CSV table of C-alpha atoms in Angstrom, one decimal:
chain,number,residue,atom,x,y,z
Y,1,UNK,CA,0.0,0.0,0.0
Y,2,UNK,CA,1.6,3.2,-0.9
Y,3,UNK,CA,0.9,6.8,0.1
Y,4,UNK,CA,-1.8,8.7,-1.7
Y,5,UNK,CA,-1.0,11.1,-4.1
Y,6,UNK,CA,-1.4,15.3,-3.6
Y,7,UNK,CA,-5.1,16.5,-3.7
Y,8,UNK,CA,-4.6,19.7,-3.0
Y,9,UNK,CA,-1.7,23.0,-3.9
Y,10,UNK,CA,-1.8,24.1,-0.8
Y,11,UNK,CA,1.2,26.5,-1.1
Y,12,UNK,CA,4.5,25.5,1.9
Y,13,UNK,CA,4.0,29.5,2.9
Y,14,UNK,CA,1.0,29.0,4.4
Y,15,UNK,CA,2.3,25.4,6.1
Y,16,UNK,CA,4.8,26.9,8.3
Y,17,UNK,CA,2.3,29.2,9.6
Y,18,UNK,CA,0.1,25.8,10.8
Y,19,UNK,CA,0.9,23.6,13.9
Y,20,UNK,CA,3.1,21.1,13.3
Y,21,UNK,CA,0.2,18.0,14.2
Y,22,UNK,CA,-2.5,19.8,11.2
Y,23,UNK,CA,0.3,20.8,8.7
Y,24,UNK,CA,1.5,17.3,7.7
Y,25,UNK,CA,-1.9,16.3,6.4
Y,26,UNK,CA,-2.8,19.2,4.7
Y,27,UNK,CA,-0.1,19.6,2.7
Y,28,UNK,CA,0.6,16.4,1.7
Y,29,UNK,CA,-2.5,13.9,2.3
Y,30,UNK,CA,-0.6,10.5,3.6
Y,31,UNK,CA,-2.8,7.4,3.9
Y,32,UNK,CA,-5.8,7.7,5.5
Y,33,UNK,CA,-5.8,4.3,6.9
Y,34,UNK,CA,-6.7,3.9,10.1
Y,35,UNK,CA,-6.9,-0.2,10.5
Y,36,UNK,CA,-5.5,-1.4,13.7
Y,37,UNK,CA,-1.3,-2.3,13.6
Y,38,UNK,CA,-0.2,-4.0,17.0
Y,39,UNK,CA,3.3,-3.8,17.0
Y,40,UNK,CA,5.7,-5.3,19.7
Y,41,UNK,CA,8.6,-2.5,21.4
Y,42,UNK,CA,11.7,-2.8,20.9
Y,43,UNK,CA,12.9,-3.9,24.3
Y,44,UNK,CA,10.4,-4.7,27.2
Y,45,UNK,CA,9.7,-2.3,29.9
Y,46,UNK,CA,11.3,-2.6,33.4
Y,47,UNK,CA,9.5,-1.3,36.3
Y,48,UNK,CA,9.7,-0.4,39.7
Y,49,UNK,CA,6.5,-1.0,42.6
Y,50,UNK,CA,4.2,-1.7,39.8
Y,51,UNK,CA,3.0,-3.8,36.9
Y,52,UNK,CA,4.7,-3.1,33.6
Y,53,UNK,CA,2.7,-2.2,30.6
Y,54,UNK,CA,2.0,-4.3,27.5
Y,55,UNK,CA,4.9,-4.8,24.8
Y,56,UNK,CA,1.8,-4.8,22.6
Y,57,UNK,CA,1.3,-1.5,21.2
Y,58,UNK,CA,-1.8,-0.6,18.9
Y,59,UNK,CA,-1.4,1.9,16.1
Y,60,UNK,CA,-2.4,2.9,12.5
Y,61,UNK,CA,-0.4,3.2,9.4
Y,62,UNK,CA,-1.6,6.7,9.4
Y,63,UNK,CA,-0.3,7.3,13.0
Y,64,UNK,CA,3.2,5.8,11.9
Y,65,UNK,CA,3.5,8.0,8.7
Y,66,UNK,CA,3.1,11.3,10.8
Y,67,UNK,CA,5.1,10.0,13.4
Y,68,UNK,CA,7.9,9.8,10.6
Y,69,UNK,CA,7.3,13.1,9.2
Y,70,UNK,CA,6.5,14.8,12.6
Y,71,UNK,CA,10.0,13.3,13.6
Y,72,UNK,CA,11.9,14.0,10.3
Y,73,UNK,CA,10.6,17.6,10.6
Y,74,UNK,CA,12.3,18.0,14.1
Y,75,UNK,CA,15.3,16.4,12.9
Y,76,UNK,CA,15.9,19.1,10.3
Y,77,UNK,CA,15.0,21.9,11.9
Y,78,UNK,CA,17.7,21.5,15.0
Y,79,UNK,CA,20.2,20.6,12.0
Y,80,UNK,CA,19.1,24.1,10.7
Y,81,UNK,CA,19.2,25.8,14.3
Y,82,UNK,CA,23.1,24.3,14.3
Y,83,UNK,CA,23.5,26.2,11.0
Y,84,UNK,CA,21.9,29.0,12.0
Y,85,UNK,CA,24.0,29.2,15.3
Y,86,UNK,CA,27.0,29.1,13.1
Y,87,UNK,CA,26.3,31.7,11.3
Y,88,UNK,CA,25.4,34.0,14.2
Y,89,UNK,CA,21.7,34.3,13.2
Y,90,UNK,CA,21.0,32.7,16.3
Y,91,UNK,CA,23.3,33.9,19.8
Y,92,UNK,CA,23.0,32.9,23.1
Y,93,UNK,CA,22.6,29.3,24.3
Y,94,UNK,CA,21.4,26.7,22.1
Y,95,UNK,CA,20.3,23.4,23.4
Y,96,UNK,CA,19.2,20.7,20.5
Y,97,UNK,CA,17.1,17.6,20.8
Y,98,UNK,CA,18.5,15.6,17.5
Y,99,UNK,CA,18.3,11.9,18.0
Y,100,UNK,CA,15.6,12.3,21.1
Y,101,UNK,CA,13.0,12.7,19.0
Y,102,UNK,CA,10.8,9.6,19.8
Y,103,UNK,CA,10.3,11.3,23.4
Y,104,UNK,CA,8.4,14.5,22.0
Y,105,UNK,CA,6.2,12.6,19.5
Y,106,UNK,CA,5.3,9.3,21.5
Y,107,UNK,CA,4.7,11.5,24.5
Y,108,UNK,CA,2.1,13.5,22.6
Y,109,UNK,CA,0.7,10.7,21.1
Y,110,UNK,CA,-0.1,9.0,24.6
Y,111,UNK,CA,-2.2,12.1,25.9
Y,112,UNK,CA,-3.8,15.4,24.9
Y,113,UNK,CA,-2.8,18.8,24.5
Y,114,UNK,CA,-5.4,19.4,27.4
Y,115,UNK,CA,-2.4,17.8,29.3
Y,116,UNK,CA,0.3,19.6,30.7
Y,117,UNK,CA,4.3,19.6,29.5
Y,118,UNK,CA,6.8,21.5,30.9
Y,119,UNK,CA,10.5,21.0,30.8
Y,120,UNK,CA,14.2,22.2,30.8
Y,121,UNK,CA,16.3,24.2,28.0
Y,122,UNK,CA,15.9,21.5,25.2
Y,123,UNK,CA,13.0,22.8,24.3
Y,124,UNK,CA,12.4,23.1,20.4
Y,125,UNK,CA,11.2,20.3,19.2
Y,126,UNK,CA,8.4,19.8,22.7
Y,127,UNK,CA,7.0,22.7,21.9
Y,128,UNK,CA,6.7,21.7,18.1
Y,129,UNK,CA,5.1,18.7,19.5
Y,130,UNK,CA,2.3,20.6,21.3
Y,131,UNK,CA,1.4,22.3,18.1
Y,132,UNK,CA,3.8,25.1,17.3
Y,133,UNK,CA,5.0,26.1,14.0
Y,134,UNK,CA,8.3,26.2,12.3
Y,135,UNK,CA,8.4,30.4,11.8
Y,136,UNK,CA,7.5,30.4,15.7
Y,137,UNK,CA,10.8,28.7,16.1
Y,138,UNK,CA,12.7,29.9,14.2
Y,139,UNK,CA,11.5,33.6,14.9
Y,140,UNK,CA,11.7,33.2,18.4
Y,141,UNK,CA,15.6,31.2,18.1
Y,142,UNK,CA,16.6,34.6,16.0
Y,143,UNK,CA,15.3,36.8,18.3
Y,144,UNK,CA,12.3,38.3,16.1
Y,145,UNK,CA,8.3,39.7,16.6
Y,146,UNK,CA,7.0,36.5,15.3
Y,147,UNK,CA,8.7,33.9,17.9
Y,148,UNK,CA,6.6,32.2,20.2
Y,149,UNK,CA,7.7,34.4,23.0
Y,150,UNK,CA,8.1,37.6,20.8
Y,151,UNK,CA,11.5,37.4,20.5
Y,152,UNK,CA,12.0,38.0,23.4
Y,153,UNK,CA,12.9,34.2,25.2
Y,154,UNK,CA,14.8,32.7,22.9
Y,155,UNK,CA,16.2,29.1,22.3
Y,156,UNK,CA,15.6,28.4,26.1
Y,157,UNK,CA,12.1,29.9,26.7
Y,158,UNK,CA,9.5,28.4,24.4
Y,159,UNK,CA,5.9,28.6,25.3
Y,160,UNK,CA,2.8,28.2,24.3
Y,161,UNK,CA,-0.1,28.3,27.2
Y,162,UNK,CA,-2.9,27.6,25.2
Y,163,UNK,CA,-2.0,23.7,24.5
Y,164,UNK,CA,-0.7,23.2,27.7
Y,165,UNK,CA,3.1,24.0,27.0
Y,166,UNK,CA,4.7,25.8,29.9
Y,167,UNK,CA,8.4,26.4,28.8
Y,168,UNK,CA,11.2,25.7,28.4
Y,169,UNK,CA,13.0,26.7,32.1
Y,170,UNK,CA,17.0,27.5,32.1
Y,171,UNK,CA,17.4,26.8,35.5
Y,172,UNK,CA,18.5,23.2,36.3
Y,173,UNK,CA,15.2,20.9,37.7
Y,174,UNK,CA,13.7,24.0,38.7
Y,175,UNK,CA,11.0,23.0,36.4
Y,176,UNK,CA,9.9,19.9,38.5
Y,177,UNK,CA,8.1,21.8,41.3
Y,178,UNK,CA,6.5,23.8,38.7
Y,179,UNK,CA,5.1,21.0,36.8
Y,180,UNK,CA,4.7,19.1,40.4
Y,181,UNK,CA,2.4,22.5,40.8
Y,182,UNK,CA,0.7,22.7,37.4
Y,183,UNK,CA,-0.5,19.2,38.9
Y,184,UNK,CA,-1.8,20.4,41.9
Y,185,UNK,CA,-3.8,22.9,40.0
Y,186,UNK,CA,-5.4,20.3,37.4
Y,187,UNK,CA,-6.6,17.8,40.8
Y,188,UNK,CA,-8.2,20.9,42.8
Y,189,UNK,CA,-10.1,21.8,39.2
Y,190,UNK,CA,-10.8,17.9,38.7
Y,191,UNK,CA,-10.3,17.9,35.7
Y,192,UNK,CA,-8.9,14.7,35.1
Y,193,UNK,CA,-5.6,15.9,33.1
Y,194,UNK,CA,-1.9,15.8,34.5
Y,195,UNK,CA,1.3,17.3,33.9
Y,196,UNK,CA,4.4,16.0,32.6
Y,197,UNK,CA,7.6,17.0,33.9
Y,198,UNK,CA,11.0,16.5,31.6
Y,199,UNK,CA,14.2,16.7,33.1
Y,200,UNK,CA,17.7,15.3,32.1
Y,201,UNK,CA,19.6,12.8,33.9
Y,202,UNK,CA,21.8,16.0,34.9
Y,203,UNK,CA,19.2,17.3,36.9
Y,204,UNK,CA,18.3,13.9,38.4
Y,205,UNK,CA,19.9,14.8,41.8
Y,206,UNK,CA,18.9,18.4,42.4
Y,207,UNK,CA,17.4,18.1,45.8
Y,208,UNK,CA,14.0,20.2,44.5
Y,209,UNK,CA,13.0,17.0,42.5
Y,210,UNK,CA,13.2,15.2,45.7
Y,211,UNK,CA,11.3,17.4,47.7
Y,212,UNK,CA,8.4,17.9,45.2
Y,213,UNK,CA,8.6,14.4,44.6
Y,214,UNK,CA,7.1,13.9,48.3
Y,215,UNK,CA,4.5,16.7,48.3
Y,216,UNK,CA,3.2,15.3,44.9
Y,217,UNK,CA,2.9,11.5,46.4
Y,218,UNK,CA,1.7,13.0,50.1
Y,219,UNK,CA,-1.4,14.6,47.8
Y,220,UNK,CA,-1.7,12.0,45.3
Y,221,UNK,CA,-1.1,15.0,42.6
Y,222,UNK,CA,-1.2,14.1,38.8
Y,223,UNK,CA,2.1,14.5,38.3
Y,224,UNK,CA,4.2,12.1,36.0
Y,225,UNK,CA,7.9,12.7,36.4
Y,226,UNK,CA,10.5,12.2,32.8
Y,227,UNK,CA,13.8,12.0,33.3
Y,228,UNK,CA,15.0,11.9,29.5
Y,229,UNK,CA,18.1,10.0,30.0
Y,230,UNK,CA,20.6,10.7,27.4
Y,231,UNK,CA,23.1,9.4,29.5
Y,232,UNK,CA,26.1,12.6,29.7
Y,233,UNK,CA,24.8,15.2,32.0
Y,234,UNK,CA,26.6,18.1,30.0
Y,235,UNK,CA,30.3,16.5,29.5
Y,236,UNK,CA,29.5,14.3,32.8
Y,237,UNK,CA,28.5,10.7,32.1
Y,238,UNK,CA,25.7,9.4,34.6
Y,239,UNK,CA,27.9,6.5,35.9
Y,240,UNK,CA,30.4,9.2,37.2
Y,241,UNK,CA,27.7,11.5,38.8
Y,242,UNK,CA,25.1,9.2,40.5
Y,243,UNK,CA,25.6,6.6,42.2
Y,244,UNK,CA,22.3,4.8,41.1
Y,245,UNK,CA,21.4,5.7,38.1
Y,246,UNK,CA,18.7,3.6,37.3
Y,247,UNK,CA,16.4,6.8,37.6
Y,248,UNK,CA,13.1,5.2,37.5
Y,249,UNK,CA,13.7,3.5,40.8
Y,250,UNK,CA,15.2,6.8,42.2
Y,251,UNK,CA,11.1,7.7,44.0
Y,252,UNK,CA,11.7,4.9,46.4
Y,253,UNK,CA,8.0,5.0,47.0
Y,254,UNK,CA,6.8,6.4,43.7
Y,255,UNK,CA,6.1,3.8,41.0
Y,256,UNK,CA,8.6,4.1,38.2
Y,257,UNK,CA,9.1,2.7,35.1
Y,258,UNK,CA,12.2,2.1,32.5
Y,259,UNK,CA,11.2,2.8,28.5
Y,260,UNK,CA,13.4,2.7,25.2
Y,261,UNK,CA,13.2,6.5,24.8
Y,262,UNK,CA,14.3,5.8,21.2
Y,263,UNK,CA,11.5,3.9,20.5
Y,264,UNK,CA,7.8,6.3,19.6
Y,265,UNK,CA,5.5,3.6,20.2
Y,266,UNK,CA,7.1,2.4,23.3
Y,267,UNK,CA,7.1,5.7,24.7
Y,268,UNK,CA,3.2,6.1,23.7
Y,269,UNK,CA,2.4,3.0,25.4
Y,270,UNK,CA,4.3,4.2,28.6
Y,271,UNK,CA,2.7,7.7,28.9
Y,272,UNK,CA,-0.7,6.2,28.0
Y,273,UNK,CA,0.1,4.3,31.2
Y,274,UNK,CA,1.1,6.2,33.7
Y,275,UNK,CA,-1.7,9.2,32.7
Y,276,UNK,CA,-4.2,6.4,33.5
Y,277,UNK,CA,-1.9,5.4,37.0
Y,278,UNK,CA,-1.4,9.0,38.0
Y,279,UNK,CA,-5.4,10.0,37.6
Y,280,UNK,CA,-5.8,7.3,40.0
Y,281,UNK,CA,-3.0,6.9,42.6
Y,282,UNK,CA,-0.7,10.1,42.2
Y,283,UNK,CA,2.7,10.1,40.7
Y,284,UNK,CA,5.0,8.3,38.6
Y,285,UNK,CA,8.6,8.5,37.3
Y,286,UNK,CA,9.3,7.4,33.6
Y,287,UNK,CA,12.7,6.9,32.8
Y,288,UNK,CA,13.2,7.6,28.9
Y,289,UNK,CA,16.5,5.8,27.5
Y,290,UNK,CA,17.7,8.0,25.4
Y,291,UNK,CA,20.3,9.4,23.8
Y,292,UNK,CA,21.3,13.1,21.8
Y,293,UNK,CA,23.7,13.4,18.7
Y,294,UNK,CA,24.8,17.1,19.2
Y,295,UNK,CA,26.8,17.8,22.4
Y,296,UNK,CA,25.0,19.6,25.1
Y,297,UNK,CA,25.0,22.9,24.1
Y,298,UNK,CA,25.9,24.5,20.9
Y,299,UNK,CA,29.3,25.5,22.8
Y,300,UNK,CA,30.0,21.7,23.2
Y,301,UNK,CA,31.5,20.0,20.5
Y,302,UNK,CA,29.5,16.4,22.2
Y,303,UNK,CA,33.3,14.7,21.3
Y,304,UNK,CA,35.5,15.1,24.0
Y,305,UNK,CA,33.7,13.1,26.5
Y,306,UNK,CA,32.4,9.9,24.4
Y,307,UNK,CA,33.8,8.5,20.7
Y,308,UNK,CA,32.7,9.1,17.2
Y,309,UNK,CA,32.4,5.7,17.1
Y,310,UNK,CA,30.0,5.3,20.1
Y,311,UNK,CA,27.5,7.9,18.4
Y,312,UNK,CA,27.8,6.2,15.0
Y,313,UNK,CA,26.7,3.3,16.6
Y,314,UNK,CA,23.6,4.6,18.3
Y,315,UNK,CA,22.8,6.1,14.8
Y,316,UNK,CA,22.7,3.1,12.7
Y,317,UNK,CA,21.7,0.6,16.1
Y,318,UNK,CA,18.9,2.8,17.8
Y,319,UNK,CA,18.1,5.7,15.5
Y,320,UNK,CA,14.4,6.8,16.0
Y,321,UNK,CA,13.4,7.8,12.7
Y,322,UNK,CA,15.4,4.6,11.1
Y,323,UNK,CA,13.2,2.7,13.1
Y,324,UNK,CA,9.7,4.1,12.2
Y,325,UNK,CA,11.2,3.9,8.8
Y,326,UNK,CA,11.7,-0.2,8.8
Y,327,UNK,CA,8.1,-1.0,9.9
Y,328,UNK,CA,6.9,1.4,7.8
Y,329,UNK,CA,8.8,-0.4,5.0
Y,330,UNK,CA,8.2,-4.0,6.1
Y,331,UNK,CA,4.6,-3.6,6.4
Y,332,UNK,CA,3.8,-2.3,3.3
Y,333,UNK,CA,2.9,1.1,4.2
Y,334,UNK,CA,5.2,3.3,1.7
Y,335,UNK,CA,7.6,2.8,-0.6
Y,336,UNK,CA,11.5,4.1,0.1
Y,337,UNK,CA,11.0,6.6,-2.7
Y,338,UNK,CA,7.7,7.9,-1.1
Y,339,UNK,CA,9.5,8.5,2.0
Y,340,UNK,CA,12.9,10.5,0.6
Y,341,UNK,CA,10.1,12.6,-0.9
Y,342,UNK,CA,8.6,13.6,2.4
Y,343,UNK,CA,11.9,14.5,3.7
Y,344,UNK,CA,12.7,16.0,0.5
Y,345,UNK,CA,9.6,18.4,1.4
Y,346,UNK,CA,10.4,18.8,5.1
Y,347,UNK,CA,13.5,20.3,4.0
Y,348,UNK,CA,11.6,22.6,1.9
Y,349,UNK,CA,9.0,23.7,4.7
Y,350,UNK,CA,12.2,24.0,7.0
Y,351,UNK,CA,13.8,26.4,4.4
Y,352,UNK,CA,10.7,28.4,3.6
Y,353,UNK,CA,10.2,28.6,7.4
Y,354,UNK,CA,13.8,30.2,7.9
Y,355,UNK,CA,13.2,32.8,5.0
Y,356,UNK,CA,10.0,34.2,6.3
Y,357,UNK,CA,11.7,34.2,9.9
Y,358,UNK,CA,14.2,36.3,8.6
Y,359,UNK,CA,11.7,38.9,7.6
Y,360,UNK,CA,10.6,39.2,11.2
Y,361,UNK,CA,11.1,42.5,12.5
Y,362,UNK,CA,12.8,42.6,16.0
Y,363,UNK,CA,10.6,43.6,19.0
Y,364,UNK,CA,10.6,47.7,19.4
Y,365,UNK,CA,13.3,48.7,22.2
Y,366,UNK,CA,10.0,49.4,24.2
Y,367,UNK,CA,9.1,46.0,24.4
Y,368,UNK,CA,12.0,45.9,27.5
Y,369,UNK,CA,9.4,47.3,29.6
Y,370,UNK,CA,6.5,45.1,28.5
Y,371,UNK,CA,5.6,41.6,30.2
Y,372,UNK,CA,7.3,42.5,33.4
Y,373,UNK,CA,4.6,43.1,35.8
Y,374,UNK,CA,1.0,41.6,36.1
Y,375,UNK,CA,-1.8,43.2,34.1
Y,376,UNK,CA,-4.2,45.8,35.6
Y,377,UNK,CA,-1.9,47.2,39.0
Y,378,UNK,CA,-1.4,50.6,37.3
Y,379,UNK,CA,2.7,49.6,36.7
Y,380,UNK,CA,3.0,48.1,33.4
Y,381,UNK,CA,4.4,50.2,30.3
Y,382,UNK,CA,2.8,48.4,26.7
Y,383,UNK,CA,4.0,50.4,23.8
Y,384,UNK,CA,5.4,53.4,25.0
Y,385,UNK,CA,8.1,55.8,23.7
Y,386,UNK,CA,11.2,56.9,25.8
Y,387,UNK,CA,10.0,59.6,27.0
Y,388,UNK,CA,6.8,58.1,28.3
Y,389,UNK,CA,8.8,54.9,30.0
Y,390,UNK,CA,11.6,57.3,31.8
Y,391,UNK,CA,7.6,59.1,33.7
Y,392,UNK,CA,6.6,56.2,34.7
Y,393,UNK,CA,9.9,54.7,36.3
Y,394,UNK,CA,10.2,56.0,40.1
């Protein structure tokens, strides 16, 4: 069965200005098929103080054909933020998520954007996840009007409220009591949603995790904890910074559970699960095996620390996309040359996206003085010259 032709001309322009989730079947109409698939994972789970999940997974070819160009989208847009960064177009830090893909998409297939994320500094590809658009991020990654935060955030402070995507947080774990809190919020309202909490395995002993940790069990909050393990804490493998770091185990207590973070469907599977555990008994840690290509940051050449050879290896062994790729191929669902022309037109959409970003103006010098203070108390500034600001500062 192979993927259905174009039906429509809808032009790339308007694409990047759609969420990532809509965007894929507008332009480009893949198969429409949505007969059950039950596909094994790659590796079982492991779990800690409960049952594991099922190895069976259901899904659709449709849900595997966006999964591969939801993934090779994300993929070529942080190889686009590196070139970017290179070229100075982007300054600051610059955290990318290539090769940790399968985390954003299986996570988002698992639950609904009436759900809660919020996370660390790798942020990019999350919030593409929860329905941003490529001139949001690259807009916001060059500093310009159209970014998701105005400009004015950059790579490290994505956001997008209204599908339930709270940032992006450049302080180490210090988005765990947050999310631990967003939690607290959705079980007072009842609304039978939770948050999700990412963290690396570098902020896996930061004594805030452990302390919201406790609160969140003590009130049975919503709260499912992610440790996306991609095993070097900046330069610092986890065998030479925690003693135990089988992270899933690390809430004593608190149910945890190990998944092949490189693997989308085992990653659905695992947040379907412990949504469905933490609406009924509190929280959960996930541990998401994992692993990123680039080095931590932009600054980090990611080649001091481990080999050539040990990355190579995780490319052709574990690679997400490759994976998607060879069930997509042995059951039928595409041909090869079907698929080198999606990511021939991702490519496209990622180039389009960077042109119009660079036609973003950048925010007016008065914009310092906007979203400082709260709405309404008589001390915000919105729009005002230099002359008006210097009044209204004591």
């Amino acid at each position: 069965m192979a993927l259905s032709k174009l039906s429509s001309s809808s032009s790339l322009s308007t694409n990047i200005l759609k969420p990532l989730t809509n965007s894929f079947f507008l332009h480009r109409p893949i198969s429409t098929d949505t007969t059950p698939l039950t596909i094994e994972t790659s590796v079982p789970f492991t779990s800690h103080q409960c049952e594991a999940p099922s190895r069976s997974v259901e899904t659709t070819p449709k849900e595997l054909l966006s999964f591969f160009r939801q993934m090779a989208t994300m993929r070529r847009m942080e190889i686009a933020a590196d070139s970017l960064y290179k070229a100075k177009l982007v300054r600051g830090f610059c955290h990318l998520y290539d090769g940790q893909e399968a985390v954003a998409i299986g996570m988002e297939a698992g639950i609904t954007k009436k759900d809660s994320i919020i996370t660390a500094y790798r942020d990019h590809c999350t919030f593409l996840g929860r329905g941003g658009t490529l001139l949001e991020v690259f807009s916001e990654l060059m500093g310009r009007k159209d970014g998701c935060s105005h400009g004015k955030g950059g790579s490290m402070h994505f956001y997008k409220k209204d599908s339930g995507f709270y940032g992006g947080h450049g302080i180490v774990g210090a988005q765990i009591p947050l999310g631990c809190g967003l939690a607290f919020a959705q079980k007072y309202s009842k609304d039978e949603t939770v948050t999700f909490a990412l963290y690396g395995d570098g902020a896996a002993n930061q004594g805030q995790l452990f302390e919201a940790l406790n609160i969140a069990a003590l009130w049975d909050l919503p709260a499912i904890l992610v440790c996306e393990n991609n095993h070097y804490g900046m330069g610092t493998a986890e065998w030479r910074a925690a003693k135990s770091p089988s992270y899933y185990k690390r809430g004593d207590y608190v149910p945890g559970l190990k998944v092949d973070g490189m693997d989308a469907l085992a990653v659905k599977q695992a947040c379907k699960f412990a949504k469905e555990h933490a609406l009924k008994n509190g929280p959960m840690i996930l541990e998401m095996d994992t692993y990123r290509y680039h080095g931590h940051s932009m600054s980090d050449p990611g080649s001091t620390y481990r080999t050539r050879d040990e990355i190579s290896g995780v490319r052709q062994e574990r690679d997400p996309i490759e994976r998607i790729r060879k069930l997509i191929l042995a059951h039928d669902l595409a041909t090869e040359k079907e698929l080198k022309d999606i990511e021939k037109e991702v490519r496209k959409e990622v180039d389009d996206a960077i042109a119009k970003a660079k036609e973003s103006p950048m925010p007016e010098p008065s914009e310092l003085f906007t979203n400082v203070y709260v709405k309404g108390y008589g001390v915000e500034v919105f729009g005002a010259d230099r002359k008006e600001v210097r009044s209204a500062l004591p």
